[in-house]
XYZ file of C-alpha atoms in Angstrom:
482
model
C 0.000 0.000 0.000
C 1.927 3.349 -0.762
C 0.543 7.198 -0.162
C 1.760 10.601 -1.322
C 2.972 12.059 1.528
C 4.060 10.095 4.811
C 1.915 11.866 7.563
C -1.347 10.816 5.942
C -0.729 7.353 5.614
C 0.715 7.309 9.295
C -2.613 9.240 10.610
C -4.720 6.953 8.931
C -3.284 4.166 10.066
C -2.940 5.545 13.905
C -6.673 6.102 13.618
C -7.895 2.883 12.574
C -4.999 1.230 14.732
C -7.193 3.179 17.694
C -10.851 2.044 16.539
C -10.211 -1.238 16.530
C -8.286 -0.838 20.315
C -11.554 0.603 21.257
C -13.713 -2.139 20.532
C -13.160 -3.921 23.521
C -13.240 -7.558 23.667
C -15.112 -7.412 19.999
C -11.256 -7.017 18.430
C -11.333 -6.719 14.502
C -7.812 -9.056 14.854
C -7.758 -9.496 10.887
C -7.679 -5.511 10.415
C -5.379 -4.822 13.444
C -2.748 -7.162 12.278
C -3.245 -5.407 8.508
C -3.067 -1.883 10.338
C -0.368 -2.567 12.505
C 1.708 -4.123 9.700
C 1.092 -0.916 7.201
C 2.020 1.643 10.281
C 5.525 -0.340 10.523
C 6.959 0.280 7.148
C 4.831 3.619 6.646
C 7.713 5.941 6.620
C 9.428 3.597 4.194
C 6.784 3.421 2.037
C 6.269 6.589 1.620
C 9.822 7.604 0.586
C 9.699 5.170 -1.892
C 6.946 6.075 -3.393
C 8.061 9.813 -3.670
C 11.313 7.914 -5.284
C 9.390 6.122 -7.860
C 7.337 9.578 -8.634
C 9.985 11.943 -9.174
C 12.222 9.043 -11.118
C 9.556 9.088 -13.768
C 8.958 12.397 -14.303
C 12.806 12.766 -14.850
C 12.247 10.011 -17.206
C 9.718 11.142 -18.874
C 11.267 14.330 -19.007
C 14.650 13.543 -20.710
C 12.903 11.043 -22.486
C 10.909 14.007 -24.471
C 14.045 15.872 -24.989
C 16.022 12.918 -25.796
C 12.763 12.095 -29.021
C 12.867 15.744 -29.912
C 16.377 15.745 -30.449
C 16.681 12.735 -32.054
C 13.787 13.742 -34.754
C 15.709 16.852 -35.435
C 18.689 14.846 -36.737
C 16.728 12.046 -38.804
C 14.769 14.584 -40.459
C 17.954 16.899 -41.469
C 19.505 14.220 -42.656
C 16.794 13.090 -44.521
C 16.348 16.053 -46.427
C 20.393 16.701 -46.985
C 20.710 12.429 -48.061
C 17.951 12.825 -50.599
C 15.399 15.479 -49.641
C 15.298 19.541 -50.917
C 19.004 20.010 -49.730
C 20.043 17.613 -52.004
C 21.456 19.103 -55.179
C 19.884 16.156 -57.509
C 21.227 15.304 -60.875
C 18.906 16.670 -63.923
C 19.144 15.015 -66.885
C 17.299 17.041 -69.558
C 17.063 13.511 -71.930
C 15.016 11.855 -69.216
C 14.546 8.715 -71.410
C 18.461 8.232 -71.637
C 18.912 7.821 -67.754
C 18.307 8.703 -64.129
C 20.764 9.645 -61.590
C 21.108 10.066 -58.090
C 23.686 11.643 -55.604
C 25.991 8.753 -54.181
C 26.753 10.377 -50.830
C 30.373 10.736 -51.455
C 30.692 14.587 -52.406
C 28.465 17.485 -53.764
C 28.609 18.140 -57.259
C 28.208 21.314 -59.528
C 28.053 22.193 -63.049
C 27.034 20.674 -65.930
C 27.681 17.580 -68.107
C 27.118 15.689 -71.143
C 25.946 12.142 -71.443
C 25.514 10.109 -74.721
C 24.649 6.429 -74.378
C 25.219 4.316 -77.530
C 24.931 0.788 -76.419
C 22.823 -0.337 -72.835
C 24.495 -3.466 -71.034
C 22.873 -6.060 -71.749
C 22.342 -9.880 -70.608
C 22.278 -13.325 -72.588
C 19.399 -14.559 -72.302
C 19.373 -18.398 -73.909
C 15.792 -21.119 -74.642
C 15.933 -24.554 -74.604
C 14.565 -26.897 -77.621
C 10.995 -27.548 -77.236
C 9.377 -30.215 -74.694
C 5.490 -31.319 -74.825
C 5.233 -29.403 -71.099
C 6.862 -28.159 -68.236
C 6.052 -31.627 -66.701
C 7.824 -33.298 -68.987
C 10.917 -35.308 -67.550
C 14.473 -34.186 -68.623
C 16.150 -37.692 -67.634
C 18.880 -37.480 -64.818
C 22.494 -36.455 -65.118
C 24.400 -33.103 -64.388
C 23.971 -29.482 -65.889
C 27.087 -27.382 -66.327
C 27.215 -23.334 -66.527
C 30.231 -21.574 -67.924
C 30.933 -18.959 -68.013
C 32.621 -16.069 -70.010
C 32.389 -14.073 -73.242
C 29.875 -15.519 -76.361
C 30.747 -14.033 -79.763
C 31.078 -14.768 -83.230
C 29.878 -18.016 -82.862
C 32.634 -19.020 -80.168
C 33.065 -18.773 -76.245
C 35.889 -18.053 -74.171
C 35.516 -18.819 -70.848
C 36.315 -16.528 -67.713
C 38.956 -18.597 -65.715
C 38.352 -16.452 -62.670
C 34.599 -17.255 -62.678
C 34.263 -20.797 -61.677
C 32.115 -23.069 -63.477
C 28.650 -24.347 -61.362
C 27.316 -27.800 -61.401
C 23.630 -28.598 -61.097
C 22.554 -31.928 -60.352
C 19.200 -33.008 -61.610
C 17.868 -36.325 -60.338
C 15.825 -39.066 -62.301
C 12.479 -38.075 -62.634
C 13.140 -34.289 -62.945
C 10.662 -32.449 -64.928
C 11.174 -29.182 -67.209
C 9.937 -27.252 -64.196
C 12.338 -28.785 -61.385
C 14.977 -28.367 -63.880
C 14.743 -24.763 -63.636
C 14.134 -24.636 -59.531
C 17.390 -26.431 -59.164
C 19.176 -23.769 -61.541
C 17.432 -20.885 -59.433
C 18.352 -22.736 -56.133
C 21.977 -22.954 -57.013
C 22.685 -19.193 -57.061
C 24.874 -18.783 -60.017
C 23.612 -15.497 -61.197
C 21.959 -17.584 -63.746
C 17.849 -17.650 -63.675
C 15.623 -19.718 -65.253
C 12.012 -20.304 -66.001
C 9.727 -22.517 -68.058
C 8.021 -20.513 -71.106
C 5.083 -22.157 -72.807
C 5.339 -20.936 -76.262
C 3.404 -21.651 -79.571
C 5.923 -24.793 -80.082
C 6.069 -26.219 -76.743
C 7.500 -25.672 -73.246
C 11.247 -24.780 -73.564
C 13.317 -23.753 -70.423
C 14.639 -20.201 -70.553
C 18.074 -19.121 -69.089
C 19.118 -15.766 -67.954
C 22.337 -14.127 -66.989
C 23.855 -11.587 -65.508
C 24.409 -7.926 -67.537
C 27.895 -7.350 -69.065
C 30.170 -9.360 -71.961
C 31.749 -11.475 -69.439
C 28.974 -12.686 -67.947
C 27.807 -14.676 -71.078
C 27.304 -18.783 -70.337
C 27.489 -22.180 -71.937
C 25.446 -24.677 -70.787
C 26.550 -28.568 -71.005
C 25.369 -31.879 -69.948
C 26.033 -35.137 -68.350
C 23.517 -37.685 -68.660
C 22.760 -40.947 -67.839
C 23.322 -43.580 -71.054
C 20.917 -45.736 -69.361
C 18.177 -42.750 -69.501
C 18.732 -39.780 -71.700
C 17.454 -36.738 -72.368
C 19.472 -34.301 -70.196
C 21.511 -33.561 -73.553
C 18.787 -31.522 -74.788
C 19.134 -28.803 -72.940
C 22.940 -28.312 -73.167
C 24.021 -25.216 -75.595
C 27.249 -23.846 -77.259
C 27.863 -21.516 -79.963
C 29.884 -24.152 -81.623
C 27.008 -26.851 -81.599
C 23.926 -25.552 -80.073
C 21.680 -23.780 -82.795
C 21.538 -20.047 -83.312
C 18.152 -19.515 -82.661
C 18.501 -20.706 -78.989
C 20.577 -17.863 -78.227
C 18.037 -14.903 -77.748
C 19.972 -12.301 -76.638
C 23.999 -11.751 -75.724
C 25.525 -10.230 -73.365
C 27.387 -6.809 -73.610
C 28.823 -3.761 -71.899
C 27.432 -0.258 -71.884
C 29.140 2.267 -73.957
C 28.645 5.817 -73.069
C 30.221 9.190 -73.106
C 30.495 11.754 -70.759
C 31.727 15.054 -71.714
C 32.779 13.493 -74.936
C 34.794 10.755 -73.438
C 34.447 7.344 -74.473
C 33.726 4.979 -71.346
C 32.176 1.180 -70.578
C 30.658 -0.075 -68.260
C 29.261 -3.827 -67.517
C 25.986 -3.000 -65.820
C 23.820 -0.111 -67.023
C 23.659 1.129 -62.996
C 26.841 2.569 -62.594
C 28.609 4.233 -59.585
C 30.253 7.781 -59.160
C 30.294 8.020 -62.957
C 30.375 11.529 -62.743
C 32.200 12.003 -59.103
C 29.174 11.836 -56.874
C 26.620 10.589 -58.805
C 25.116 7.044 -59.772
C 23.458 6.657 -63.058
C 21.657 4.473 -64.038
C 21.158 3.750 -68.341
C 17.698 3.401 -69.986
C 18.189 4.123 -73.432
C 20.131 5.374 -75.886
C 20.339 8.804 -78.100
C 24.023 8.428 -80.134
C 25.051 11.630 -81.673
C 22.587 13.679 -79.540
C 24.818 14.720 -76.537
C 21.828 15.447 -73.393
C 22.655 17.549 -70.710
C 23.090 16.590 -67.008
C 22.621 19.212 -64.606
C 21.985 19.544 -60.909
C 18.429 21.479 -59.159
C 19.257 24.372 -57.371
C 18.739 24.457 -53.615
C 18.778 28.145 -52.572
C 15.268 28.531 -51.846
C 15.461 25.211 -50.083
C 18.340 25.797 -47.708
C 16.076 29.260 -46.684
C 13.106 27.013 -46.070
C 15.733 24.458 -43.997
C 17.028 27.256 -41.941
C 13.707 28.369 -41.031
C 12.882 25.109 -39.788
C 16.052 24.599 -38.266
C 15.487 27.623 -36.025
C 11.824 27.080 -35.152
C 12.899 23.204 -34.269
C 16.136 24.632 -31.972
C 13.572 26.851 -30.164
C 11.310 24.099 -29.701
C 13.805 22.141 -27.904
C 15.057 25.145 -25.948
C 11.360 25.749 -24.584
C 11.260 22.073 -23.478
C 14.909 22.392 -21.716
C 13.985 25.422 -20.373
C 11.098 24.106 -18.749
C 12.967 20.981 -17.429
C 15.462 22.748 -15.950
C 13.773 25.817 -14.229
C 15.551 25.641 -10.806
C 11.766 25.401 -8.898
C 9.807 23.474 -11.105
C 12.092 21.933 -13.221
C 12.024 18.117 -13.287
C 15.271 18.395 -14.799
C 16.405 21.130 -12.865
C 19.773 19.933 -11.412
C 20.492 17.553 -13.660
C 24.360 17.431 -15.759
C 23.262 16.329 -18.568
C 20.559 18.550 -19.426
C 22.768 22.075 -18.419
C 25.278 20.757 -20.713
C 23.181 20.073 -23.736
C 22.093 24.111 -22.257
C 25.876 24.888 -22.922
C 26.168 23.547 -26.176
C 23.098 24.872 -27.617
C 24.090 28.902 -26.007
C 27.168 28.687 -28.264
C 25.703 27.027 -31.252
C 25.634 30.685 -32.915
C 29.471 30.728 -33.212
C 30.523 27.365 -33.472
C 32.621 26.453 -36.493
C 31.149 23.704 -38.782
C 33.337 24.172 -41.636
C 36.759 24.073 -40.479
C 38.459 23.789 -43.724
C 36.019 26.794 -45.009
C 38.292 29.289 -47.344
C 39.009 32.405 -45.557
C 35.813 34.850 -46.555
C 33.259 31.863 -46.642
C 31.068 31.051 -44.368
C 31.922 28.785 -41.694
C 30.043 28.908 -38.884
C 25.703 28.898 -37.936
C 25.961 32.546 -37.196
C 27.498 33.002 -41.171
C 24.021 31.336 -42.256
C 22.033 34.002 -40.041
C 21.784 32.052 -37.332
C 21.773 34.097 -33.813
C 20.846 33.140 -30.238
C 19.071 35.897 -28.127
C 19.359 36.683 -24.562
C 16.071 34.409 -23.455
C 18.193 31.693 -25.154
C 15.876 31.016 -28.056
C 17.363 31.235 -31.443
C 16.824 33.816 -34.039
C 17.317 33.712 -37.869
C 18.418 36.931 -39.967
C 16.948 36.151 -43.376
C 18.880 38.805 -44.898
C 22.318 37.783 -43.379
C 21.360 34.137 -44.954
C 20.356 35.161 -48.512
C 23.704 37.986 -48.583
C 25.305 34.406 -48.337
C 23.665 32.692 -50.464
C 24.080 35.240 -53.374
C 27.986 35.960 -52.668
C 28.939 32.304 -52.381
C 25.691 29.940 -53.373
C 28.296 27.186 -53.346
C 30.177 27.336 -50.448
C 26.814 27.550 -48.702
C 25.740 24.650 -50.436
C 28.730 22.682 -49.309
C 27.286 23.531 -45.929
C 24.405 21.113 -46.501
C 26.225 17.919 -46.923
C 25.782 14.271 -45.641
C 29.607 14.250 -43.801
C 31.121 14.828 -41.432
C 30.858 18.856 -41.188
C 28.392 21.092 -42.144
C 24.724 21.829 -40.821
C 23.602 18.022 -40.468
C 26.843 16.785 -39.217
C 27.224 19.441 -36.822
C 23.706 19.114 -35.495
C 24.119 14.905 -35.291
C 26.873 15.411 -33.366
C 25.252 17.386 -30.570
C 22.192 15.029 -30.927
C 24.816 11.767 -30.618
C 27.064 13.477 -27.935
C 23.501 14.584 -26.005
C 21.706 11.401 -26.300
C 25.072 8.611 -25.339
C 24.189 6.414 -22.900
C 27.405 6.082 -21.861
C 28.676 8.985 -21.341
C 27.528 10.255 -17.734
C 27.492 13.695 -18.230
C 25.096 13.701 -21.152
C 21.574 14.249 -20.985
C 21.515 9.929 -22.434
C 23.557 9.395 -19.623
C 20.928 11.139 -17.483
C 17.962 8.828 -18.174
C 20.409 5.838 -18.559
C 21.395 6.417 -14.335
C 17.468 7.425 -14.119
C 15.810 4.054 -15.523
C 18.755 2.211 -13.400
C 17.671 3.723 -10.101
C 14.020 3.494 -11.119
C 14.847 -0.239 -11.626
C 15.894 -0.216 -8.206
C 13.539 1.378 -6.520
C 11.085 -0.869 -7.900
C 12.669 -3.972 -6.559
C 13.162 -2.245 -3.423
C 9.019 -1.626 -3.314
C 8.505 -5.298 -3.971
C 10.703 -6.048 -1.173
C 9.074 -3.868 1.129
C 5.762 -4.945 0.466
C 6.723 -8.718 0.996
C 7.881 -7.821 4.533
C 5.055 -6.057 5.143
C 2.530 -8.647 4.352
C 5.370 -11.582 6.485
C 4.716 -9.238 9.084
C 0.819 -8.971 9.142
C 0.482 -12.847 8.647
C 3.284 -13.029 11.558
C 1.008 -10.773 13.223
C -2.184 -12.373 12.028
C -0.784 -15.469 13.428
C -0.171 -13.854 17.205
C -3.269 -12.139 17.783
C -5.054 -15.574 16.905
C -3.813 -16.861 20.004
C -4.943 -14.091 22.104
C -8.285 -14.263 20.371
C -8.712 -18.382 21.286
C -7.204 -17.102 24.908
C -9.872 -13.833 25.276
C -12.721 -16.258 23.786
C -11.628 -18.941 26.518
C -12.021 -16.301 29.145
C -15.282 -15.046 28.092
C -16.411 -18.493 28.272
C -15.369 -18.928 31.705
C -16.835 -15.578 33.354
C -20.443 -16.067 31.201
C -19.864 -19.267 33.655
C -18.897 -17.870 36.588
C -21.429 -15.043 36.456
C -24.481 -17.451 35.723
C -23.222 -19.442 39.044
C -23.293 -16.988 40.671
C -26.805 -15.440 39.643
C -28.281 -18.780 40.608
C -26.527 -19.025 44.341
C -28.247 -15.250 44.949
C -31.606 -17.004 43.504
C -31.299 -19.906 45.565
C -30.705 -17.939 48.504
C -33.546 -16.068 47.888
């Protein structure tokens, strides 16, 4: 049983602990013991409970911060990854290719992109069979591979060969599962066409990824055979499709490329090929973000003062729950001087380095302010040095900001505000226990008690007995002598 405050809980259970004294020989025993028991461990109680109240609204407390702190940094680094800060590439031939940013820089300017030739993958079909239940005969299927032209293959050394074992009684269908199962880069599937069911093979995009397929079957049942295929033997109309590179210039440089999705192509980007347009160059450009990094700022500041109003609140030296915490004054700290701190440190002398260059400015309440005019003078003296501000690294707005939110929210760093409301939920863990062990010697102690005042009962009831007894004796011997 636990109460807010220790005097009430000790009043109320003086008072009852009196009533049932009161009652004379009629002795609530049950409620005594109960009453008794509570007054012992009272004061204990009590401080517990005021424990286990003021632990959770510290909890709950840094908790809040802790969530607020961490959304800020998710969401900036959303938008800087692949959001409105995030210079995208613009390719004005949007049928050509698309591209996307590949975290390792931010890149400017313009270039030209002319795709002659898409990668492309050999794609190979079996002879035809009634159906895709139709058995195959047992043996083993072969895939090498390498490069298939002009009618002859030369097989990649460095790319070992895959065997496939098909058992007796394997159909068209089960063929093809055991090819998928065995993970070559190689898939396969049974297509029923106007001639029949015929197993169709796959691979992987780029000229060295073209495949021969043999067999080894069974004299005693054949049939595997028909499915093997080289350019040598095989027929020409099996082979549907071969395999090739891309072929592609940027900025009028001849380049290759095995898969049509290829990295950093232009430092930064990833593009990925979708068609071709030889001899008509397209233009790859990248969106302009002023207007965005305004629109970021603004809700930079208004999220900043946000979490300012909720520290302020949880550290307000009366109410605060908060209020003489370490980790929460520090995160204080750091935010007071965010204005000045330098997030570019290898900035060019003249560029902007620093939150207060991007019109950011704290005010003596400790909210935060942002001069609109400071940030677009900025933006129009050097657009890309501001730009560079708004990267996914290691400097800059989002790295700056994720690593007050990481140093803030560490568990294991003690004086953080994670620290905080690790040692918080610790102690709360403890005081919890430390209930449940109070409460367990308070109820061994009413049943002790319980146990005690039983005897006194059987003893007071024994008494009674004999004085009802004695007095009715004694009635009649006055009767009698009457």
């Amino acid at each position: 049983m636990t109460t807010t405050s220790s005097t009430s809980t000790t009043s109320t259970a003086t008072s009852q602990l009196l009533t049932s004294l009161g009652a004379g020989s009629g002795i609530d025993f049950a409620s005594l013991a109960e009453n008794l028991a509570i007054a012992q461990f009272a004061a204990k109680t009590d401080r517990l409970s005021t424990q286990s109240e003021t632990l959770d609204k510290q909890i709950s407390t840094a908790s809040t911060l802790k969530s607020s702190l961490l959304s800020l940094s998710s969401s900036l680094g959303d938008r800087v990854r692949d959001g409105d800060l995030s210079p995208q590439p613009v390719i004005a031939n949007g049928s050509v290719a698309s591209g996307k940013l590949s975290g390792t820089g931010r890149p400017t300017g313009t270039y030209t992109l002319e795709v002659s030739q898409l990668a492309t993958n050999q794609t190979l079909a079996s002879t035809p069979f009634a159906a895709s239940t139709s058995t195959v005969g047992p043996g083993t299927l072969t895939l090498r591979f390498g490069t298939v032209a002009a009618g002859s293959f030369t097989e990649d050394t460095s790319h070992a060969s895959v065997d496939i074992t098909i058992p007796a009684g394997a159909t068209l269908a089960d063929t093809a599962a055991a090819i998928n199962a065995a993970n070559t880069g190689v898939s396969a599937y049974v297509a029923n066409t106007s001639e029949g069911a015929k197993l169709v093979l796959k691979g992987q995009e780029g000229a060295a990824n073209g495949f021969i397929l043999q067999a080894a079957e069974d004299p005693a049942n054949p049939g595997l055979s028909a499915l093997a295929w080289e350019p040598t033997t095989g027929a020409a109309s099996q082979l549907l499709t071969t395999s090739g590179d891309a072929a592609f210039k940027i900025d009028g440089l001849d380049m290759t490329s095995p898969s049509n999705a290829i990295e950093d192509a232009i430092p930064g980007v990833n593009l990925t090929l979708t068609g071709t347009n030889a001899g008509a160059a397209t233009k790859l450009s990248f969106s302009d973000t002023s207007s965005a990094i305004t629109t970021a700022m603004q809700d930079l500041t208004s999220a900043l003062n946000e979490i300012v109003s909720q520290l302020s609140t949880a550290i307000d030296p009366q109410t605060g729950d908060l209020a003489r915490d370490g980790g929460a004054q520090a995160l204080r700290r750091t935010l007071s001087a965010l204005g000045t701190t330098v997030i570019m440190p290898g900035a060019p002398e003249g560029t902007p380095r620093t939150f207060g260059d991007l019109g950011i400015a704290i005010q003596r309440d400790g909210t935060f302010t942002l001069d609109t005019a400071r940030l677009s003078a900025a933006l129009t003296a050097n657009p890309q040095a501001v730009g560079a501000m708004f990267t996914n690294g290691l400097y800059g707005v989002y790295g700056s900001i994720d690593g007050i939110v990481r140093k803030a929210t560490a568990a294991t760093d003690p004086g953080s505000l994670g620290g905080s409301l690790a040692r918080y939920t610790s102690q709360k863990t403890t005081v919890t226990s430390d209930q449940a062990d109070l409460a367990a010697k308070q109820e061994a102690l009413r049943t002790q008690l319980v146990s005690r005042f039983s005897v006194t009962d059987t003893q007071i009831t024994a008494s009674k007995s004999t004085l009802s007894f004695l007095q009715a004796q004694i009635a009649a011997w006055n009767k009698t002598s009457n």
